Structures are given as structure tokens and as C-alpha cells.
CSV table of C-alpha atoms in Angstrom, one decimal:
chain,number,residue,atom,x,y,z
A,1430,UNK,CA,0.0,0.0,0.0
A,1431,UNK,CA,3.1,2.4,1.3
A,1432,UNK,CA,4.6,1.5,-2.9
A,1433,UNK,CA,1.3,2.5,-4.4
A,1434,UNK,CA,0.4,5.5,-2.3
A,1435,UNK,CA,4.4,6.4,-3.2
A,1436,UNK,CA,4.4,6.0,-6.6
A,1437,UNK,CA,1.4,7.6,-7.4
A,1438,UNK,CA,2.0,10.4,-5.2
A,1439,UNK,CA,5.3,11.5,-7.3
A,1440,UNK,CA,3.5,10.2,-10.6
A,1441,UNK,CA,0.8,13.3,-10.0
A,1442,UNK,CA,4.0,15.9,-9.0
A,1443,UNK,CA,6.8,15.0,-11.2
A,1444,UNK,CA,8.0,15.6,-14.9
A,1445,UNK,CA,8.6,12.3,-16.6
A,1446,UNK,CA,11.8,12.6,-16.8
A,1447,UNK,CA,12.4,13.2,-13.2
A,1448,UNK,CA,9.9,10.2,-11.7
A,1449,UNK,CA,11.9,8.0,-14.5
A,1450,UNK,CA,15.3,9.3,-12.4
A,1451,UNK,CA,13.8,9.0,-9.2
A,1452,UNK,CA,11.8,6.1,-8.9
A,1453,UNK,CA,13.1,2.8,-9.9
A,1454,UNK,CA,9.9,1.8,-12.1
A,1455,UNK,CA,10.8,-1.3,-13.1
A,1456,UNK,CA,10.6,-2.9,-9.8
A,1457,UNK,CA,7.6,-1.2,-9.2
A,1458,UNK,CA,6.3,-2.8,-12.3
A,1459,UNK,CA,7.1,-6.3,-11.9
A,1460,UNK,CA,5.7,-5.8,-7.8
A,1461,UNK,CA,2.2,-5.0,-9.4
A,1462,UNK,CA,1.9,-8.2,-12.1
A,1463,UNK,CA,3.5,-10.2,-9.3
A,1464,UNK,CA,0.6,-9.3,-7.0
A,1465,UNK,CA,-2.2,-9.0,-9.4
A,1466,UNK,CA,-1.8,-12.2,-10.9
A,1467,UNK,CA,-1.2,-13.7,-7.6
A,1468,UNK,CA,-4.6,-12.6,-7.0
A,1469,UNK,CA,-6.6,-13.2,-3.9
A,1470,UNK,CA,-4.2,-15.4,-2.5
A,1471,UNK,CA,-1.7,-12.7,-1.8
A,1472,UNK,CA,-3.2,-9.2,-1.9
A,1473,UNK,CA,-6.6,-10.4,-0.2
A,1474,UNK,CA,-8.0,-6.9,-0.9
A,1475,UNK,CA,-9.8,-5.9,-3.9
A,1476,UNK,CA,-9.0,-2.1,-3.0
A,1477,UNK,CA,-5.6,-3.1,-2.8
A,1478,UNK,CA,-5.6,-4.8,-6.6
A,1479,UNK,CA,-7.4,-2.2,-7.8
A,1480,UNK,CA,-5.1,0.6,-6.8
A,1481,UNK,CA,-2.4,-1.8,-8.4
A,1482,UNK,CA,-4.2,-1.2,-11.8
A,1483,UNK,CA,-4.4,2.7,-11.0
A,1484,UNK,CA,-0.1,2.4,-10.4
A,1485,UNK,CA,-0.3,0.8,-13.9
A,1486,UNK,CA,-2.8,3.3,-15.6
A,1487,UNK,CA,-1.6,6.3,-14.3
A,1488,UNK,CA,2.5,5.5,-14.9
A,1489,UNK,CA,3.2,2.5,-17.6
A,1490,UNK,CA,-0.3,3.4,-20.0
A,1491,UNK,CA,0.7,5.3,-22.8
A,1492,UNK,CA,-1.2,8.4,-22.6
A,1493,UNK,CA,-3.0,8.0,-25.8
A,1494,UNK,CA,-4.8,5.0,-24.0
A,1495,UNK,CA,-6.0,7.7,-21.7
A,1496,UNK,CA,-9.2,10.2,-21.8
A,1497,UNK,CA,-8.4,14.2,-22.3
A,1498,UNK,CA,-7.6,14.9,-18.5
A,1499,UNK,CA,-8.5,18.5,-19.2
A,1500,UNK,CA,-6.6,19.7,-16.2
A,1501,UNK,CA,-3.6,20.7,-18.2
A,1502,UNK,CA,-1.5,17.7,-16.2
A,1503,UNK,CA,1.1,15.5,-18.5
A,1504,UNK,CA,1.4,12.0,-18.2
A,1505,UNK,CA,3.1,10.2,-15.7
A,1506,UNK,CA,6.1,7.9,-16.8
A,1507,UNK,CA,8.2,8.4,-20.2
A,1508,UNK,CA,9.0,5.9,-23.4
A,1509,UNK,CA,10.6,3.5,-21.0
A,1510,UNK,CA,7.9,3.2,-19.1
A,1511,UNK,CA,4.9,3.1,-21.5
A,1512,UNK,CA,7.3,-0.1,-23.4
A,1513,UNK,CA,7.0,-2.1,-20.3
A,1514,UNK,CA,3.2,-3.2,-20.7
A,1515,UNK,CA,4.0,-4.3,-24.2
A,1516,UNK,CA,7.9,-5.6,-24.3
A,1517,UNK,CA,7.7,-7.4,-20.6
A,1518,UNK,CA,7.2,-11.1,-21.3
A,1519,UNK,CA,4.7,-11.2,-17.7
A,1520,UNK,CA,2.5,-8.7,-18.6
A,1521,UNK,CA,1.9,-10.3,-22.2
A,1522,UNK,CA,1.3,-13.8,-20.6
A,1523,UNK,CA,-0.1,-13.3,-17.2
A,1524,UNK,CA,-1.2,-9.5,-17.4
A,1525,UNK,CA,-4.5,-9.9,-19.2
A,1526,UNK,CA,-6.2,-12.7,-17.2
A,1527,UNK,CA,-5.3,-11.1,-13.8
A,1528,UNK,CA,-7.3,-8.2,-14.9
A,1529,UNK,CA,-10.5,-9.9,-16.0
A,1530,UNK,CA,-11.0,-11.2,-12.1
A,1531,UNK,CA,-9.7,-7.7,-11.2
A,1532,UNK,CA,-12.7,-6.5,-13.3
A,1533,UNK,CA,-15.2,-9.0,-11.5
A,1534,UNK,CA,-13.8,-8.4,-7.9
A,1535,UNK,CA,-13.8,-4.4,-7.7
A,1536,UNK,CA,-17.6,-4.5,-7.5
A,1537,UNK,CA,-16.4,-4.8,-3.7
A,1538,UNK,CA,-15.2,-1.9,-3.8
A,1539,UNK,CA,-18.3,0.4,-3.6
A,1540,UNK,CA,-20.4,1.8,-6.6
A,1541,UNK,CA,-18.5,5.3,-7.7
A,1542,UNK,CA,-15.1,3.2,-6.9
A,1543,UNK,CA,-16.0,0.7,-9.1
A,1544,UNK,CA,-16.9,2.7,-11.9
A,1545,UNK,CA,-13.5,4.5,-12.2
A,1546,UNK,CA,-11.6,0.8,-11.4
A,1547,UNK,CA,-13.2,-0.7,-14.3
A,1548,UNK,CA,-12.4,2.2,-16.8
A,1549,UNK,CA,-8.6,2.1,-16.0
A,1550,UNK,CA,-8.3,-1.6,-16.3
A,1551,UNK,CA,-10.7,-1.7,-19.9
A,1552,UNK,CA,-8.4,1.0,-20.7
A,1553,UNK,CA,-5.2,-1.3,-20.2
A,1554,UNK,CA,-6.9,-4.9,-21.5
A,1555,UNK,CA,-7.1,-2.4,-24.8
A,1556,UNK,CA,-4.1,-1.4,-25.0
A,1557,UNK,CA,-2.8,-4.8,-24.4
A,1558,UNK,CA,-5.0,-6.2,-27.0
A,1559,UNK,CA,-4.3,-3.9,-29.7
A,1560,UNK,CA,-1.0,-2.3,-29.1
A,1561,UNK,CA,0.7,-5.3,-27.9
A,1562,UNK,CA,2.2,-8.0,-29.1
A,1563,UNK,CA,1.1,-11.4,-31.2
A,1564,UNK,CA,1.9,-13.1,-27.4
A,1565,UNK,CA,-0.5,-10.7,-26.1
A,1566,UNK,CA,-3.3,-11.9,-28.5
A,1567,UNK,CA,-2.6,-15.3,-27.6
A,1568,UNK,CA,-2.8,-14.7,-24.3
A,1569,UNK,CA,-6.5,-13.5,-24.6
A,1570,UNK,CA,-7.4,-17.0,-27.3
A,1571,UNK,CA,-6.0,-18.5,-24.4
A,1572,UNK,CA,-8.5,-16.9,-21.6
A,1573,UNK,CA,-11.5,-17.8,-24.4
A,1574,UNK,CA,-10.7,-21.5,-24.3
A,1575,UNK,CA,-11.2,-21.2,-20.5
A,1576,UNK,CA,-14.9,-21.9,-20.8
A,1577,UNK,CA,-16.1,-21.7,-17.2
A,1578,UNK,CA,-14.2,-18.7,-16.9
A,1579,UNK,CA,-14.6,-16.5,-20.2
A,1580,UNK,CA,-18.5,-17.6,-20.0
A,1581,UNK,CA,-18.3,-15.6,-16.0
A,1582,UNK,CA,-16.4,-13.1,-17.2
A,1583,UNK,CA,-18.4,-12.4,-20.9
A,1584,UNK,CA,-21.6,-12.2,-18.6
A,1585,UNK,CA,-20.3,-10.1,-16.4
A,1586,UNK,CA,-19.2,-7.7,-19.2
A,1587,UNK,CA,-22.9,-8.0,-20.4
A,1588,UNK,CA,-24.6,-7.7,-17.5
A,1589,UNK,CA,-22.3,-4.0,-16.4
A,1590,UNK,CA,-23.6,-2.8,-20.2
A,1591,UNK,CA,-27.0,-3.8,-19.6
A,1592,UNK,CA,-26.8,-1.7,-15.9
A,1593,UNK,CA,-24.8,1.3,-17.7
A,1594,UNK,CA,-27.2,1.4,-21.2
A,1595,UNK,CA,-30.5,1.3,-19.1
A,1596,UNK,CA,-29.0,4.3,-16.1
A,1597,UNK,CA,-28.0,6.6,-18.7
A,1598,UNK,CA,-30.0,6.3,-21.5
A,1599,UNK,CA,-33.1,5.1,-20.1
A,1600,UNK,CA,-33.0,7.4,-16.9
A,1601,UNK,CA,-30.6,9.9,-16.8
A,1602,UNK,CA,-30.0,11.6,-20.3
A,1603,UNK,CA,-33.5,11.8,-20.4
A,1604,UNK,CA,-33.8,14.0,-17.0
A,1605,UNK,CA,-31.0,16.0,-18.2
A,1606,UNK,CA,-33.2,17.2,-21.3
A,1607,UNK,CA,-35.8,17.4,-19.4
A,1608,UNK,CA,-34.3,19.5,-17.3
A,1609,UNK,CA,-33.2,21.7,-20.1
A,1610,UNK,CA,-36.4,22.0,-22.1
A,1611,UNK,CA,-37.6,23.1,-18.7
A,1612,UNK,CA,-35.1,26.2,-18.4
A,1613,UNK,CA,-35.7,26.7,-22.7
A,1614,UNK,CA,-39.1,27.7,-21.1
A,1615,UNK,CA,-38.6,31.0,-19.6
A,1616,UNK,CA,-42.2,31.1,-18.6
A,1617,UNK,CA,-42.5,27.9,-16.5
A,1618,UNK,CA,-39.5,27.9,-15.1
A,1619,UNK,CA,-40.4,31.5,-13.5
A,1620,UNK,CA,-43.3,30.0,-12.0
A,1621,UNK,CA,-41.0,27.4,-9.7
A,1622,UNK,CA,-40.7,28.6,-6.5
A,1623,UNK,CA,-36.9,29.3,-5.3
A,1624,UNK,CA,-37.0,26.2,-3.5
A,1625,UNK,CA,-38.5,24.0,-6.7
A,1626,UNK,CA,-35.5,25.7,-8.7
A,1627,UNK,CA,-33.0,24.9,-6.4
A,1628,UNK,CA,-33.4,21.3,-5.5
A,1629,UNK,CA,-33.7,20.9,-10.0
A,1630,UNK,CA,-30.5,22.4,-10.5
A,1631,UNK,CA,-29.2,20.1,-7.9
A,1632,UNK,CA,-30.7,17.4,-8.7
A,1633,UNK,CA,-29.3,18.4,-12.3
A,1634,UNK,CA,-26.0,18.7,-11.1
A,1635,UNK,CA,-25.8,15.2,-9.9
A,1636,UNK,CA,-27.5,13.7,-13.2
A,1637,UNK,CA,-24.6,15.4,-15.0
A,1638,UNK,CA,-21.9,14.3,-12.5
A,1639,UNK,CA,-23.3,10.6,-12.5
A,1640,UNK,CA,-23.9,10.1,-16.0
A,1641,UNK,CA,-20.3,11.8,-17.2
A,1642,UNK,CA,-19.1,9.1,-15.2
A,1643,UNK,CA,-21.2,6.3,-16.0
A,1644,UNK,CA,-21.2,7.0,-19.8
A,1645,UNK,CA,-17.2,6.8,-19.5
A,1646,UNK,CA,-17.2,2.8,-18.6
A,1647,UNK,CA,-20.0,2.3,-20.9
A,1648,UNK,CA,-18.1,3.4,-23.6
A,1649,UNK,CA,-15.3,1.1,-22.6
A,1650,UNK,CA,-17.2,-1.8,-22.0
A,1651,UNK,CA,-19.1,-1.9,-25.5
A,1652,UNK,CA,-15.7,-1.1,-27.0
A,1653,UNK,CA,-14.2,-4.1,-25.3
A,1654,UNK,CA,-17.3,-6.1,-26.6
A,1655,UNK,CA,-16.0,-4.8,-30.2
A,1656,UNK,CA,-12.3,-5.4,-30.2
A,1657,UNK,CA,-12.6,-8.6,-28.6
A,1658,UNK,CA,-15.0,-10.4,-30.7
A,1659,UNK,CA,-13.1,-9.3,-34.1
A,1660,UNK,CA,-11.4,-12.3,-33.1
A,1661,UNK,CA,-12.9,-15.2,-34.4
A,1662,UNK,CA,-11.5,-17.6,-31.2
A,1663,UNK,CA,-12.6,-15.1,-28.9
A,1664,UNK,CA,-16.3,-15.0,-30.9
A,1665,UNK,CA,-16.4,-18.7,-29.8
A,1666,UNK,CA,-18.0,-18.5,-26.2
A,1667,UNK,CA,-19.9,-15.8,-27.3
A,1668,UNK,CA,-21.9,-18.6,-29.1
A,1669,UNK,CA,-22.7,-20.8,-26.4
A,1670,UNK,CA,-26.3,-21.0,-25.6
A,1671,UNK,CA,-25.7,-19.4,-22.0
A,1672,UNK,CA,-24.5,-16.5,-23.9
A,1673,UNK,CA,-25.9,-15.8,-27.3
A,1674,UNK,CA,-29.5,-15.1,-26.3
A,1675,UNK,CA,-27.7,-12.3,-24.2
A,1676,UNK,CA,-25.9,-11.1,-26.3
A,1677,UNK,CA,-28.5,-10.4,-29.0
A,1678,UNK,CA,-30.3,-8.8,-26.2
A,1679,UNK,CA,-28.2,-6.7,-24.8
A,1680,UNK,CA,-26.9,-5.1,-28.6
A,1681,UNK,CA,-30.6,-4.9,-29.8
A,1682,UNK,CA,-31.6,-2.6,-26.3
A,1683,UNK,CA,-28.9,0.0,-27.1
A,1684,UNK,CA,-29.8,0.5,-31.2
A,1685,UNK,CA,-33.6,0.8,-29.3
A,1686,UNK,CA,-32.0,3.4,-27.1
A,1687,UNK,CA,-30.3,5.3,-29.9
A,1688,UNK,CA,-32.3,4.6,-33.1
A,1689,UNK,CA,-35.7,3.5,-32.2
A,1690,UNK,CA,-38.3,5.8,-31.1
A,1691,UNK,CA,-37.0,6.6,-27.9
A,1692,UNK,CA,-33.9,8.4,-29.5
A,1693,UNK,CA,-35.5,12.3,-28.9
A,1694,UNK,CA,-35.7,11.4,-25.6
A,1695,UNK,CA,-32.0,11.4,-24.6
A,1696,UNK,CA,-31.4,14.1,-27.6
A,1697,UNK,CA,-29.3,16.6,-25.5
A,1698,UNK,CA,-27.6,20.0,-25.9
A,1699,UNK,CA,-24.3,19.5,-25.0
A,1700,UNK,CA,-23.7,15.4,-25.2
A,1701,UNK,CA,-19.6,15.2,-25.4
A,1702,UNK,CA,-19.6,17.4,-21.6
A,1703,UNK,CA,-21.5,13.9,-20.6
A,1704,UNK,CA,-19.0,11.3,-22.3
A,1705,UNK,CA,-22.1,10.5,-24.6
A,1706,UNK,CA,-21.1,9.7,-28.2
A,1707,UNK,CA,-24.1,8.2,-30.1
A,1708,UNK,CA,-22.5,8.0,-33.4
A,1709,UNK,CA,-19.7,6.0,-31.9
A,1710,UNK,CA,-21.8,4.2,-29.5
A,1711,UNK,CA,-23.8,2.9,-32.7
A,1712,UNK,CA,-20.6,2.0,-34.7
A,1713,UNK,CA,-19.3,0.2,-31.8
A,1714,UNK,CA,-22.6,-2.2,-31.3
A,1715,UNK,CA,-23.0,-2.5,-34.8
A,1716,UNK,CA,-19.1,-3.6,-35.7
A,1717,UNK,CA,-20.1,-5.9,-32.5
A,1718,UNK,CA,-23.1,-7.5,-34.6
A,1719,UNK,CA,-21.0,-7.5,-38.1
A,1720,UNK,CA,-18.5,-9.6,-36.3
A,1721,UNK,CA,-21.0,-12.1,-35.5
A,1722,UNK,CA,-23.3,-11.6,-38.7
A,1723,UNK,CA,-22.0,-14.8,-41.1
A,1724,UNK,CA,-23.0,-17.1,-37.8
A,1725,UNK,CA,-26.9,-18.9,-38.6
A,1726,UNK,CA,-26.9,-19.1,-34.5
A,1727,UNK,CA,-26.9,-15.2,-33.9
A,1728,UNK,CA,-29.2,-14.6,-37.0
A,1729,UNK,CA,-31.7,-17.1,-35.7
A,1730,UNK,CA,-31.0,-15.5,-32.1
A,1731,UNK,CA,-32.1,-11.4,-33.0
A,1732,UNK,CA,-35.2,-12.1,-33.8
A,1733,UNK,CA,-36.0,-13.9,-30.2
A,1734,UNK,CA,-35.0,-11.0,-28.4
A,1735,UNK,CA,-37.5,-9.3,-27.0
A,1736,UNK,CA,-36.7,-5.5,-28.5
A,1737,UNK,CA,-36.8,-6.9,-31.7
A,1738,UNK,CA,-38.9,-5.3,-34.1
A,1739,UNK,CA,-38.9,-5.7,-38.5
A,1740,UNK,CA,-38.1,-1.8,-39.1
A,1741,UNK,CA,-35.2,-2.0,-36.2
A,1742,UNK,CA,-32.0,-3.1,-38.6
A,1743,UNK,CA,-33.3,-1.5,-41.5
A,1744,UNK,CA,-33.6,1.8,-39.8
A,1745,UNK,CA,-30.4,1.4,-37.9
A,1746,UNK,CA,-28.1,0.4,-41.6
A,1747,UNK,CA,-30.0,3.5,-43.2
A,1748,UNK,CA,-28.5,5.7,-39.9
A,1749,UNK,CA,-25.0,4.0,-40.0
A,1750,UNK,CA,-24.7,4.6,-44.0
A,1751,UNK,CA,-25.3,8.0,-43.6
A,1752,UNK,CA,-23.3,9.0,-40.7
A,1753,UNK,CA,-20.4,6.5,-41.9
A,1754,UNK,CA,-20.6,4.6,-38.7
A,1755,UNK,CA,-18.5,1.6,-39.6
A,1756,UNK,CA,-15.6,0.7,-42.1
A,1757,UNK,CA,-17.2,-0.9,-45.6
A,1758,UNK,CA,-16.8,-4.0,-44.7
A,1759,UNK,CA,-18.5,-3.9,-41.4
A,1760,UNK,CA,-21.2,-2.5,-43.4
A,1761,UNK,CA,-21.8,-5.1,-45.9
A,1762,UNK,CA,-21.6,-7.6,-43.3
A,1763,UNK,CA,-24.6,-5.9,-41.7
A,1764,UNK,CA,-26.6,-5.7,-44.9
A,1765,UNK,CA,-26.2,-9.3,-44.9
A,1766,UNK,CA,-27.0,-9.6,-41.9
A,1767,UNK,CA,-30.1,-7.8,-41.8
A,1768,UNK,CA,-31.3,-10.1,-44.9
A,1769,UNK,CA,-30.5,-13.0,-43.3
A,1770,UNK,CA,-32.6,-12.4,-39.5
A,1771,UNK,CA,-35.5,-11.0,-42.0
A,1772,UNK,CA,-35.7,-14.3,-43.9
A,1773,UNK,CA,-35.0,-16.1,-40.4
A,1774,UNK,CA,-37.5,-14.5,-38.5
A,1775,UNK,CA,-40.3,-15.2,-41.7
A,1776,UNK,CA,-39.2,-18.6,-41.3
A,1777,UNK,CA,-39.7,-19.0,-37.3
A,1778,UNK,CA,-43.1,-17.3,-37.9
A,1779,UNK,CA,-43.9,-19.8,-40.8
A,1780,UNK,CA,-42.4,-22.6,-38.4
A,1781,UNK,CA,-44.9,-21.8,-35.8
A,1782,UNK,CA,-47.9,-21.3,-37.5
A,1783,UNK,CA,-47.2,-25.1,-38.9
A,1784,UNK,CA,-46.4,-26.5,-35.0
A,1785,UNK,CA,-49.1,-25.0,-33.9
A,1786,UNK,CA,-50.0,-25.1,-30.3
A,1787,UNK,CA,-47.4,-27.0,-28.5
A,1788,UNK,CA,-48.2,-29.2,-25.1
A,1789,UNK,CA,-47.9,-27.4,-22.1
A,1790,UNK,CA,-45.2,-30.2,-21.2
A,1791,UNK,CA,-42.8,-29.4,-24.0
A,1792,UNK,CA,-43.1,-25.9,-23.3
A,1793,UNK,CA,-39.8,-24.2,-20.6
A,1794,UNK,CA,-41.5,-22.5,-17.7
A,1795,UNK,CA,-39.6,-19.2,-17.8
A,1796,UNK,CA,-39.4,-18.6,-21.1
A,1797,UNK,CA,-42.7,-20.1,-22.6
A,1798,UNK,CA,-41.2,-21.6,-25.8
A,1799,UNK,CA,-40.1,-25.0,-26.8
A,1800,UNK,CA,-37.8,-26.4,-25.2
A,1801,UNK,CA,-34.8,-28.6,-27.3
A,1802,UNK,CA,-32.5,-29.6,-24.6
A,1803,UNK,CA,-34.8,-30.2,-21.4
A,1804,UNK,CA,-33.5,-31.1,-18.1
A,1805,UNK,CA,-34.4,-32.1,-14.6
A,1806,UNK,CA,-33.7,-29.8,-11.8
A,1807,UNK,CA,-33.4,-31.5,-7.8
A,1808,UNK,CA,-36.4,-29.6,-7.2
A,1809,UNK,CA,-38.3,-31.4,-10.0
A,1810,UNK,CA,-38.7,-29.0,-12.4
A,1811,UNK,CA,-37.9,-29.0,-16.3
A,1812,UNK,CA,-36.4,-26.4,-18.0
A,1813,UNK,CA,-34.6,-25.6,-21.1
A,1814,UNK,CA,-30.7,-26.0,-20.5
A,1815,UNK,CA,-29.6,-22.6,-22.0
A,1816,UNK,CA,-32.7,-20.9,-19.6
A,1817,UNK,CA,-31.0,-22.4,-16.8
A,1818,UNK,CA,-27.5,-22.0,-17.2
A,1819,UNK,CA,-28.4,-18.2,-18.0
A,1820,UNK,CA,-29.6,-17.9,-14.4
A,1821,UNK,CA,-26.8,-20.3,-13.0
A,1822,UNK,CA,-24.4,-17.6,-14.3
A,1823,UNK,CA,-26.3,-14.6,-11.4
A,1824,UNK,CA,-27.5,-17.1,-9.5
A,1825,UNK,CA,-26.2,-20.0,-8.2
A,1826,UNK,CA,-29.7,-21.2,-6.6
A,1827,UNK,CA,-32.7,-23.2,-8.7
A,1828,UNK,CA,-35.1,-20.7,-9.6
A,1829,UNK,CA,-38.1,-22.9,-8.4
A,1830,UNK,CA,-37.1,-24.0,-4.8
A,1831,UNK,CA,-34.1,-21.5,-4.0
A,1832,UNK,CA,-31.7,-23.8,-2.9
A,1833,UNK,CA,-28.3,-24.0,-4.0
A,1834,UNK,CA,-27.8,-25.2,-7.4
A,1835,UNK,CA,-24.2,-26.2,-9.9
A,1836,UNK,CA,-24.9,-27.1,-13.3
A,1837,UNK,CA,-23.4,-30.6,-12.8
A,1838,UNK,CA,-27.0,-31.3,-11.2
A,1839,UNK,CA,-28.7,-30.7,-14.0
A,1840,UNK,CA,-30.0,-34.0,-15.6
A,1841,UNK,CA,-31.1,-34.7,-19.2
A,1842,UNK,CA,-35.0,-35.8,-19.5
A,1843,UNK,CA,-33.9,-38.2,-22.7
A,1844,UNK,CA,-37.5,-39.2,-22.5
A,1845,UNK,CA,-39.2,-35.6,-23.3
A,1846,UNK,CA,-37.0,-34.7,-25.7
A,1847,UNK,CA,-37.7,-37.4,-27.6
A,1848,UNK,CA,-40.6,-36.4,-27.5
A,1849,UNK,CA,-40.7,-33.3,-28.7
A,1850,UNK,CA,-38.7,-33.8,-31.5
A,1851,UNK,CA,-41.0,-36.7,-33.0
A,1852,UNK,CA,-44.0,-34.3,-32.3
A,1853,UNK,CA,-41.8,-31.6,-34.6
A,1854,UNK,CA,-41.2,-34.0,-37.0
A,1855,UNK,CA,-44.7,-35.1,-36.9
């Protein structure tokens, strides 16, 4: 803790060139991956880890990995410094996979803490990913083959974009112009007493504070989603049924946010001052879905989401073409893509009006829809295997009785799926 508090204390008050003469930075270097990999075992505290990553942002990240400080400060560290994350054969190795539980674990660390936590280390798992080295990229094909733990970390990812997408765009960019439309009206904002007008502009001033923060690590985390799954080992996991329907999910409720209906609503005056970027926010989730767009699984998969709608994609490639969103080829792929979930979802509608009503047996009793891989819970309850490894993933309990629950107590009903795939066939 004295190191960290050290370091970073001449880091904020000293030239490069000076910290580089007075403090020895390559121990201090090797001290952090030794302790961050080590984990839990070690450094026990996840304030302590996390303020490892802060000696690691702040000193060895080259600053164009870093936001516009705006105070006027330079950079901590020099050349030498900033070639340590990229030439030092622990941090391409080891680095990458230490942070990823680092990512997990700060959620202990309080809600505003958190926040700021996660942006440093997304900033460094980027730079490591594309400014590093071909070990570095292995390193991260190598975290993806880990399926129990990509899978934890992938949802995790999902589930802080979920959180992020629905504070600021469903809740808090919408106050904010609310707020403003509210002061463009001379006439009823005169009418508020001094009290009414006080408590707004507070309440204002928060909005503004929380969402500039908030929209930071969004932005990080749906660019991590991007980078990441260019890589066709990494797209892997992303496929498994625990995963895809989440996926889908989670990329079709941001083009909602930003090109749907909804998109006036969090249309404000002055979006950069909040982090907000809706041009490159759409680029990002739509390079996301190009990436994924020749795979029949996530086509089939768009259409089951539940912000799906058939003037969505058509709407959103229309926006992305005129604002040059992505890179041509990105493009294309999404006007593939787009034709490919339209003839999907015609099919699935065709399929169902064939199949009918199906028997309430064959039916999963979360989701309501067939089931094609049914097993039986301890508590007696059958379920579709992707519904309940979803739920295994936030909660380690069966849904039905609350006790605890591991995914090597699920068992296959054989008997049911047989028979609901002669009754398809039939």
C-alpha cells in the first residue's frame, strides 16, 4: 500500500523525466503483475488490486490510451515506461487474465469506486489487446478456451452494459433534457418557486456528474465487446447457448435506445460534456453484430429478443450509412446480416404457424417456448438448458425452490426430448 500510495503520489508531481530518475519503475512494475496475478491469494483486498491497476494506468499506459484529462496535467512515466506493458514477457502472458478477475472483484469496492476501477483496467486490456504484441493476442485466445471462466467473465461484461445502457439512457440523459427544455421555457421555469428551482438544479448537477461518469465505462465496455469479438476464437464462447441469447439482447436494447423511437428522448444540448457519443456508440454495437453476422446461430437468435422489431435493422443500416458509422466491410456484413434475420425471423413465424399449439409439457416454464435440450432440476422441475445456465451464471440457486444449485445437477429428460422432436417432426 506504502509502494502504491508512493508512486502515485510522485507520478501526480513529477516531470517524466524526473519520476523516470527517481523512482526505480521497473521494480515497481514487476511488484504490481507479481501481486495481481497472484490474486486473492496474496493481496486479499480488492481495494488493494485495484489501486495496483491505477499504479499501472496512471505511470506505464501510454497516454493516448487515456481520456483528455482536461486539467492541463502530462502524463506520468516516459517511453521507457509506457514499453513495459507491451515488451515485458509477464505482462503479455499473465497481465490480461489477472485483470479480468480484477474486473469481477472491484464490485467490492463500492459503486463510484467501481466505476473509475473498471475504466482504467478496460483502458489497459485495450491497449494490451491492440497495441501489444502477437503473445499478447494469444494470451487473450487462451483466456476464451477457459470456458467456465470466459462464460463468468463475458456475462459479467454484459450484464455492467446492460446496468450502464439502461442508467444513462433510459434514466438519466432523459432528465438532463428534461431538465433543459424546462429552463428553454422561460415562462415555467419562473413559475417554480426558489426552492423548486433549487433542489432541480441540484438534482441536475448530480445527473450530469453521474452520468459523465457512467457513460465513461460504458463506452469502454461496448468497445471491449467490439475489439474482442473481431477475433474469431474469442467470438467462440460468445456462441454458447448461456450467452448468445444475451448477447442479441443486450446489442438490440442499445440500437432501441439510440435509433428506435426513444432516440429524442436522450437528444441533449451538449452530449460530449457527458461522455455521450451516439454515433460512436452505434458504430461500436454495430461492428459488435457485423463480427458475429455470417453465424446462422446469432441470426436465428435477433429475432428472439425481446426488442426486436422488423423496421429495427433497416432503420439502424439506413443511420450507420449516412453517418459512416463503420468501415465498408463492417457495413456489408450488416446488410447481410439484416437479410439473413428477416428471412429467419419469416421462417420461425412460418415454423410456428405449422407447429401450432405445442403441449404445455414441451413448453420451458420461464421462457414459454419449446424447449430442445430439457433437463431435470433437484427440485423437479424442467427447464430448457440454455434458460437455466443463463440464471446459473447470477445465481447460483434453482429458480423454483431457491436452494443452492451447480450445473453438474442438472440432468437430461432423454424421454421428453424425444418427445418433442417426434412431435416436430410429426
Amino acid at each position: 500500500e506504502d509502494v502504491v500510495s508512493f508512486t502515485l503520489h510522485f507520478a501526480g508531481h513529477m516531470s517524466p523525466i524526473r519520476l523516470e530518475s527517481d523512482v526505480h519503475l521497473r521494480p515497481v512494475f514487476e511488484l504490481a503483475i507479481a501481486l495481481l496475478t497472484a490474486g486473492a491469494k496474496i493481496a486479499h483486498s480488492p481495494h488493494l488490486r485495484a489501486r495496483l491497476s491505477e499504479v499501472l494506468f496512471e505511470v506505464y499506459l501510454e497516454p493516448s490510451f487515456k481520456p483528455s484529462r482536461g486539467d492541463g496535467r502530462v502524463a506520468a512515466g516516459n517511453g521507457m515506461a509506457h514499453g513495459l506493458l507491451r515488451v515485458h514477457p509477464k505482462a503479455a502472458s499473465e497481465l490480461a487474465p489477472a485483470l479480468l478477475v480484477l474486473y469481477g472483484d472491484v464490485e467490492q469496492t463500492g459503486h463510484e469506486d467501481k466505476l473509475m476501477h473498471r475504466h482504467r483496467i478496460a483502458r489497459i486490456l485495450k491497449y494490451l489487446y491492440t497495441a501489444g504484441t502477437d503473445a499478447h493476442r494469444q494470451t487473450f485466445q487462451r483466456i476464451a478456451q477457459d470456458r467456465e471462466g470466459f462464460v463468468k467473465f463475458a456475462n459479467g461484461l454484459m450484464n455492467e452494459a446492460n446496468s450502464l445502457v439502461a442508467s444513462c439512457l433510459s434514466e438519466i440523459l432523459p432528465e438532463i433534457r428534461a431538465f433543459e427544455q424546462q429552463q428553454q421555457d422561460t415562462t415555467a421555469w419562473g413559475r417554480l418557486s426558489e426552492q423548486e428551482r433549487t433542489e432541480s438544479n441540484e438534482r441536475h448537477e448530480n445527473n450530469e456528474r453521474m452520468v459523465a461518469q457512467k457513460m465513461l465505462l460504458c463506452n469502454d465496455t461496448m468497445d471491449m465487446l467490439t475489439y474482442m469479438t473481431s477475433d474469431k476464437e474469442i467470438q467462440k464462447p460468445f456462441l454458447l447457448p448461456e450467452l448468445l441469447p444475451r448477447l442479441a439482447s443486450m446489442l438490440l436494447s442499445v440500437l432501441v435506445q439510440l435509433v428506435g423511437s426513444r432516440g429524442l428522448d436522450i437528444k441533449v444540448l451538449n452530449p460530449e460534456k457527458y461522455n455521450f457519443h451516439p454515433r460512436d456508440l452505434v458504430g461500436q454495437v454495430c461492428t459488435t453484430m457485423a463480427n458475429f453476422a455470417a453465424y446462422e446461430a446469432f441470426q436465428e437468435a435477433i429475432p428472439l429478443t425481446g426488442y426486436f422489431n422488423a423496421d429495427l435493422l433497416p432503420k439502424t443500416v439506413k443511420l450507420v450509412r449516412k453517418i459512416r458509422a463503420l468501415a465498408p466491410a463492417h457495413l456489408e456484413a450488416l446488410e447481410r446480416l439484416v437479410e439473413s434475420v428477416n428471412a429467419s425471423h419469416a421462417q420461425s413465424a412460418d415454423s410456428e404457424d405449422r407447429l401450432g399449439e405445442a403441449p404445455e409439457e414441451f413448453l420451458d416454464p420461464v421462457l414459454y417456448t419449446i424447449m430442445d435440450d430439457p433437463v431435470l432440476l433437484p427440485s423437479g422441475t424442467i427447464v430448457n438448458r440454455p434458460t437455466i445456465m443463463q440464471h446459473l451464471l447470477n445465481d447460483p440457486t434453482d429458480p423454483f425452490s431457491r436452494q443452492p444449485l451447480s450445473a453438474d445437477q442438472l440432468v437430461d429428460a432423454v424421454d421428453l426430448k424425444q418427445r418433442i422432436e417426434a412431435w416436430r417432426r410429426k
